[in-house]
Amino acid sequence: MYRATLANTLKIEKTKENIYNEQDFSYIFETYYKRVYNFIYYQVSCQYTAEDLTSQTFLKAMININKYSKDKSPFEVWLFAIAKNIVNDHFRNRKKYNIFSIDGVKELISKMKTPEEIIEISETNDELLKALKILDPREKSIISLRFGAELKNKEIAEILDLTPNNVGIILYRIMKKLKIELEKEE
């Protein structure tokens, strides 16, 4: 149902005066926020950085929404392409300036729960993050789009300029690789 409502929202002829219709964009934001955030979080592994990059994604989408054409690609493919570019820019800048993330430290401190919960969450997250580190950037991007953004192979293929079958094969290989890596830890 949300796709039909979103399609209606995007079909409305936009003029410069109503491009930033708050209700329309609020709907888009509410519909896609969690998936965009998850996609970015899989890439950066930091809550605060993911929130910041998610905000940048929606800001860029809002500014450029008049450039979106449903004839070129579905809306979510366009939105996740923006998110992917924002993440790529983030890593490029991080390499360039070698930024130390104080947000990552804050996240570790602020999420303190009971000692048992901390140990359990920490072990699970450490194993998964360690396993994800063996992936190259393209593999990590595919995993993020599939499980963070919950996109289908066809949509991932459009974003990464691959065929849907190729995405499926790559996903299968990545999952096999992660399984082997996680079994090494046990």
PDB file of C-alpha atoms in Angstrom, residues 4-184:
ATOM      1  CA  ALA A   4       0.873   3.085  -4.193  1.00  0.00           C
ATOM      2  CA  THR A   5       0.663   6.117  -1.920  1.00  0.00           C
ATOM      3  CA  LEU A   6       4.274   6.973  -2.629  1.00  0.00           C
ATOM      4  CA  ALA A   7       3.653   6.632  -6.348  1.00  0.00           C
ATOM      5  CA  ASN A   8       0.738   9.045  -6.025  1.00  0.00           C
ATOM      6  CA  THR A   9       2.942  11.436  -4.096  1.00  0.00           C
ATOM      7  CA  LEU A  10       5.593  11.330  -6.791  1.00  0.00           C
ATOM      8  CA  LYS A  11       3.102  11.656  -9.682  1.00  0.00           C
ATOM      9  CA  ILE A  12       1.959  15.050  -8.534  1.00  0.00           C
ATOM     10  CA  GLU A  13       3.254  17.668 -10.913  1.00  0.00           C
ATOM     11  CA  LYS A  14       5.744  19.679  -8.979  1.00  0.00           C
ATOM     12  CA  THR A  15       6.273  23.325  -9.501  1.00  0.00           C
ATOM     13  CA  LYS A  16       9.071  25.250  -7.917  1.00  0.00           C
ATOM     14  CA  GLU A  17       6.606  26.537  -5.325  1.00  0.00           C
ATOM     15  CA  ASN A  18       5.430  23.117  -4.120  1.00  0.00           C
ATOM     16  CA  ILE A  19       8.530  21.001  -4.654  1.00  0.00           C
ATOM     17  CA  TYR A  20       9.266  21.087  -0.975  1.00  0.00           C
ATOM     18  CA  ASN A  21       5.782  20.187   0.096  1.00  0.00           C
ATOM     19  CA  GLU A  22       6.451  19.111   3.643  1.00  0.00           C
ATOM     20  CA  GLN A  23       3.727  16.474   3.743  1.00  0.00           C
ATOM     21  CA  ASP A  24       4.999  14.713   0.630  1.00  0.00           C
ATOM     22  CA  PHE A  25       8.555  14.663   1.808  1.00  0.00           C
ATOM     23  CA  SER A  26       7.568  13.686   5.326  1.00  0.00           C
ATOM     24  CA  TYR A  27       5.862  10.662   3.860  1.00  0.00           C
ATOM     25  CA  ILE A  28       8.955   9.762   1.841  1.00  0.00           C
ATOM     26  CA  PHE A  29      11.128  10.266   4.929  1.00  0.00           C
ATOM     27  CA  GLU A  30       8.924   8.100   7.138  1.00  0.00           C
ATOM     28  CA  THR A  31       8.688   5.402   4.481  1.00  0.00           C
ATOM     29  CA  TYR A  32      12.395   5.089   3.770  1.00  0.00           C
ATOM     30  CA  TYR A  33      14.225   6.374   6.847  1.00  0.00           C
ATOM     31  CA  LYS A  34      14.761   3.024   8.580  1.00  0.00           C
ATOM     32  CA  ARG A  35      15.928   1.250   5.430  1.00  0.00           C
ATOM     33  CA  VAL A  36      18.300   4.048   4.408  1.00  0.00           C
ATOM     34  CA  TYR A  37      19.635   4.223   7.966  1.00  0.00           C
ATOM     35  CA  ASN A  38      20.177   0.436   8.069  1.00  0.00           C
ATOM     36  CA  PHE A  39      21.931   0.493   4.702  1.00  0.00           C
ATOM     37  CA  ILE A  40      24.298   3.210   5.882  1.00  0.00           C
ATOM     38  CA  TYR A  41      24.811   1.641   9.317  1.00  0.00           C
ATOM     39  CA  TYR A  42      25.949  -1.607   7.698  1.00  0.00           C
ATOM     40  CA  GLN A  43      28.566   0.437   5.867  1.00  0.00           C
ATOM     41  CA  VAL A  44      29.884   2.689   8.648  1.00  0.00           C
ATOM     42  CA  SER A  45      29.163   0.659  11.834  1.00  0.00           C
ATOM     43  CA  CYS A  46      28.547   3.814  13.892  1.00  0.00           C
ATOM     44  CA  GLN A  47      25.116   5.040  14.981  1.00  0.00           C
ATOM     45  CA  TYR A  48      25.941   8.750  14.947  1.00  0.00           C
ATOM     46  CA  THR A  49      27.727   8.671  11.610  1.00  0.00           C
ATOM     47  CA  ALA A  50      24.859   6.639  10.144  1.00  0.00           C
ATOM     48  CA  GLU A  51      22.330   9.189  11.438  1.00  0.00           C
ATOM     49  CA  ASP A  52      24.359  12.063  10.006  1.00  0.00           C
ATOM     50  CA  LEU A  53      24.797  10.410   6.611  1.00  0.00           C
ATOM     51  CA  THR A  54      21.115   9.442   6.533  1.00  0.00           C
ATOM     52  CA  SER A  55      20.198  13.072   7.124  1.00  0.00           C
ATOM     53  CA  GLN A  56      22.523  14.125   4.322  1.00  0.00           C
ATOM     54  CA  THR A  57      20.869  11.572   2.038  1.00  0.00           C
ATOM     55  CA  PHE A  58      17.379  12.917   2.650  1.00  0.00           C
ATOM     56  CA  LEU A  59      18.568  16.512   2.373  1.00  0.00           C
ATOM     57  CA  LYS A  60      20.171  15.769  -0.995  1.00  0.00           C
ATOM     58  CA  ALA A  61      17.043  13.896  -2.102  1.00  0.00           C
ATOM     59  CA  MET A  62      14.822  16.801  -1.052  1.00  0.00           C
ATOM     60  CA  ILE A  63      16.965  19.332  -2.900  1.00  0.00           C
ATOM     61  CA  ASN A  64      17.137  17.199  -6.045  1.00  0.00           C
ATOM     62  CA  ILE A  65      13.670  15.668  -6.055  1.00  0.00           C
ATOM     63  CA  ASN A  66      12.740  17.733  -9.105  1.00  0.00           C
ATOM     64  CA  LYS A  67      15.485  15.880 -11.019  1.00  0.00           C
ATOM     65  CA  TYR A  68      14.008  12.455 -10.240  1.00  0.00           C
ATOM     66  CA  SER A  69      12.399  10.738 -13.207  1.00  0.00           C
ATOM     67  CA  LYS A  70      10.347   7.597 -12.720  1.00  0.00           C
ATOM     68  CA  ASP A  71      11.148   6.673 -16.322  1.00  0.00           C
ATOM     69  CA  LYS A  72      14.821   6.219 -15.454  1.00  0.00           C
ATOM     70  CA  SER A  73      14.478   4.120 -12.301  1.00  0.00           C
ATOM     71  CA  PRO A  74      12.144   3.359  -9.376  1.00  0.00           C
ATOM     72  CA  PHE A  75      12.215   5.950  -6.604  1.00  0.00           C
ATOM     73  CA  GLU A  76      13.933   3.699  -4.056  1.00  0.00           C
ATOM     74  CA  VAL A  77      16.722   2.899  -6.503  1.00  0.00           C
ATOM     75  CA  TRP A  78      17.269   6.643  -6.987  1.00  0.00           C
ATOM     76  CA  LEU A  79      17.217   7.241  -3.215  1.00  0.00           C
ATOM     77  CA  PHE A  80      19.633   4.412  -2.424  1.00  0.00           C
ATOM     78  CA  ALA A  81      21.958   5.548  -5.201  1.00  0.00           C
ATOM     79  CA  ILE A  82      22.116   8.897  -3.393  1.00  0.00           C
ATOM     80  CA  ALA A  83      22.789   7.100  -0.089  1.00  0.00           C
ATOM     81  CA  LYS A  84      25.508   4.991  -1.721  1.00  0.00           C
ATOM     82  CA  ASN A  85      27.214   8.107  -3.091  1.00  0.00           C
ATOM     83  CA  ILE A  86      27.005   9.832   0.308  1.00  0.00           C
ATOM     84  CA  VAL A  87      28.668   6.808   1.949  1.00  0.00           C
ATOM     85  CA  ASN A  88      31.372   6.712  -0.753  1.00  0.00           C
ATOM     86  CA  ASP A  89      32.050  10.430  -0.217  1.00  0.00           C
ATOM     87  CA  HIS A  90      32.241   9.823   3.541  1.00  0.00           C
ATOM     88  CA  PHE A  91      34.906   7.128   3.130  1.00  0.00           C
ATOM     89  CA  ARG A  92      36.816   9.200   0.575  1.00  0.00           C
ATOM     90  CA  ASN A  93      36.905  12.164   2.977  1.00  0.00           C
ATOM     91  CA  ARG A  94      37.797   9.933   5.892  1.00  0.00           C
ATOM     92  CA  LYS A  95      40.783   8.536   4.002  1.00  0.00           C
ATOM     93  CA  LYS A  96      41.769  12.003   2.902  1.00  0.00           C
ATOM     94  CA  TYR A  97      41.711  13.507   6.387  1.00  0.00           C
ATOM     95  CA  ASN A  98      42.096  10.339   8.497  1.00  0.00           C
ATOM     96  CA  ILE A  99      39.343  11.476  10.849  1.00  0.00           C
ATOM     97  CA  PHE A 100      39.062   9.943  14.284  1.00  0.00           C
ATOM     98  CA  SER A 101      35.413   9.273  15.045  1.00  0.00           C
ATOM     99  CA  ILE A 102      34.528  10.521  18.507  1.00  0.00           C
ATOM    100  CA  ASP A 103      30.977   9.462  17.702  1.00  0.00           C
ATOM    101  CA  GLY A 104      32.074   5.841  17.740  1.00  0.00           C
ATOM    102  CA  VAL A 105      33.470   6.280  21.241  1.00  0.00           C
ATOM    103  CA  LYS A 106      30.309   8.058  22.409  1.00  0.00           C
ATOM    104  CA  GLU A 107      28.241   5.211  21.018  1.00  0.00           C
ATOM    105  CA  LEU A 108      30.225   2.663  22.953  1.00  0.00           C
ATOM    106  CA  ILE A 109      29.829   4.618  26.192  1.00  0.00           C
ATOM    107  CA  SER A 110      26.164   5.570  25.799  1.00  0.00           C
ATOM    108  CA  LYS A 111      24.896   2.096  24.994  1.00  0.00           C
ATOM    109  CA  MET A 112      25.991   0.615  28.299  1.00  0.00           C
ATOM    110  CA  LYS A 113      23.431  -1.804  29.700  1.00  0.00           C
ATOM    111  CA  THR A 114      23.864  -4.619  32.138  1.00  0.00           C
ATOM    112  CA  PRO A 115      27.250  -6.342  32.098  1.00  0.00           C
ATOM    113  CA  GLU A 116      25.708  -9.550  30.725  1.00  0.00           C
ATOM    114  CA  GLU A 117      23.929  -7.700  27.918  1.00  0.00           C
ATOM    115  CA  ILE A 118      27.084  -5.795  27.071  1.00  0.00           C
ATOM    116  CA  ILE A 119      29.120  -8.976  26.813  1.00  0.00           C
ATOM    117  CA  GLU A 120      26.488 -10.801  24.767  1.00  0.00           C
ATOM    118  CA  ILE A 121      25.894  -7.904  22.362  1.00  0.00           C
ATOM    119  CA  SER A 122      29.572  -7.180  22.133  1.00  0.00           C
ATOM    120  CA  GLU A 123      30.484 -10.761  21.255  1.00  0.00           C
ATOM    121  CA  THR A 124      27.789 -11.007  18.598  1.00  0.00           C
ATOM    122  CA  ASN A 125      28.588  -7.611  17.096  1.00  0.00           C
ATOM    123  CA  ASP A 126      32.323  -8.227  17.214  1.00  0.00           C
ATOM    124  CA  GLU A 127      31.988 -11.522  15.393  1.00  0.00           C
ATOM    125  CA  LEU A 128      29.745 -10.056  12.724  1.00  0.00           C
ATOM    126  CA  LEU A 129      31.792  -6.865  12.308  1.00  0.00           C
ATOM    127  CA  LYS A 130      34.976  -8.904  12.140  1.00  0.00           C
ATOM    128  CA  ALA A 131      33.422 -11.142   9.507  1.00  0.00           C
ATOM    129  CA  LEU A 132      32.163  -8.130   7.509  1.00  0.00           C
ATOM    130  CA  LYS A 133      35.684  -6.649   7.469  1.00  0.00           C
ATOM    131  CA  ILE A 134      36.918  -9.437   5.210  1.00  0.00           C
ATOM    132  CA  LEU A 135      34.547  -8.221   2.490  1.00  0.00           C
ATOM    133  CA  ASP A 136      35.708  -5.848  -0.204  1.00  0.00           C
ATOM    134  CA  PRO A 137      33.787  -2.551  -0.606  1.00  0.00           C
ATOM    135  CA  ARG A 138      31.544  -3.905  -3.376  1.00  0.00           C
ATOM    136  CA  GLU A 139      30.608  -6.982  -1.347  1.00  0.00           C
ATOM    137  CA  LYS A 140      29.938  -4.851   1.728  1.00  0.00           C
ATOM    138  CA  SER A 141      27.774  -2.536  -0.367  1.00  0.00           C
ATOM    139  CA  ILE A 142      25.740  -5.465  -1.707  1.00  0.00           C
ATOM    140  CA  ILE A 143      25.214  -6.876   1.805  1.00  0.00           C
ATOM    141  CA  SER A 144      24.141  -3.417   3.022  1.00  0.00           C
ATOM    142  CA  LEU A 145      21.699  -2.939   0.165  1.00  0.00           C
ATOM    143  CA  ARG A 146      20.227  -6.420   0.588  1.00  0.00           C
ATOM    144  CA  PHE A 147      19.954  -6.672   4.364  1.00  0.00           C
ATOM    145  CA  GLY A 148      20.212  -3.061   5.532  1.00  0.00           C
ATOM    146  CA  ALA A 149      18.064  -1.467   2.849  1.00  0.00           C
ATOM    147  CA  GLU A 150      15.989  -4.602   2.163  1.00  0.00           C
ATOM    148  CA  LEU A 151      16.249  -4.133  -1.589  1.00  0.00           C
ATOM    149  CA  LYS A 152      15.598  -6.893  -4.083  1.00  0.00           C
ATOM    150  CA  ASN A 153      18.330  -8.212  -6.364  1.00  0.00           C
ATOM    151  CA  LYS A 154      16.836  -6.329  -9.307  1.00  0.00           C
ATOM    152  CA  GLU A 155      16.978  -3.019  -7.432  1.00  0.00           C
ATOM    153  CA  ILE A 156      20.535  -3.676  -6.243  1.00  0.00           C
ATOM    154  CA  ALA A 157      21.485  -4.507  -9.813  1.00  0.00           C
ATOM    155  CA  GLU A 158      20.203  -1.127 -11.016  1.00  0.00           C
ATOM    156  CA  ILE A 159      22.170   0.751  -8.368  1.00  0.00           C
ATOM    157  CA  LEU A 160      25.425  -1.139  -8.934  1.00  0.00           C
ATOM    158  CA  ASP A 161      25.047  -1.580 -12.701  1.00  0.00           C
ATOM    159  CA  LEU A 162      24.994  -5.377 -12.519  1.00  0.00           C
ATOM    160  CA  THR A 163      22.504  -7.990 -13.689  1.00  0.00           C
ATOM    161  CA  PRO A 164      20.056  -9.365 -11.088  1.00  0.00           C
ATOM    162  CA  ASN A 165      21.493 -12.863 -11.617  1.00  0.00           C
ATOM    163  CA  ASN A 166      24.983 -11.547 -11.000  1.00  0.00           C
ATOM    164  CA  VAL A 167      23.801  -9.922  -7.759  1.00  0.00           C
ATOM    165  CA  GLY A 168      22.292 -13.246  -6.655  1.00  0.00           C
ATOM    166  CA  ILE A 169      25.487 -15.129  -7.409  1.00  0.00           C
ATOM    167  CA  ILE A 170      27.624 -12.538  -5.635  1.00  0.00           C
ATOM    168  CA  LEU A 171      25.268 -12.593  -2.620  1.00  0.00           C
ATOM    169  CA  TYR A 172      25.495 -16.384  -2.464  1.00  0.00           C
ATOM    170  CA  ARG A 173      29.298 -16.232  -2.518  1.00  0.00           C
ATOM    171  CA  ILE A 174      29.371 -13.497   0.123  1.00  0.00           C
ATOM    172  CA  MET A 175      27.102 -15.460   2.446  1.00  0.00           C
ATOM    173  CA  LYS A 176      29.269 -18.544   1.978  1.00  0.00           C
ATOM    174  CA  LYS A 177      32.378 -16.465   2.709  1.00  0.00           C
ATOM    175  CA  LEU A 178      30.769 -14.978   5.855  1.00  0.00           C
ATOM    176  CA  LYS A 179      29.646 -18.396   7.048  1.00  0.00           C
ATOM    177  CA  ILE A 180      33.182 -19.760   6.748  1.00  0.00           C
ATOM    178  CA  GLU A 181      34.560 -16.708   8.543  1.00  0.00           C
ATOM    179  CA  LEU A 182      32.024 -16.970  11.379  1.00  0.00           C
ATOM    180  CA  GLU A 183      32.722 -20.704  11.765  1.00  0.00           C
ATOM    181  CA  LYS A 184      36.442 -19.940  12.167  1.00  0.00           C
TER     182      LYS A 184
END
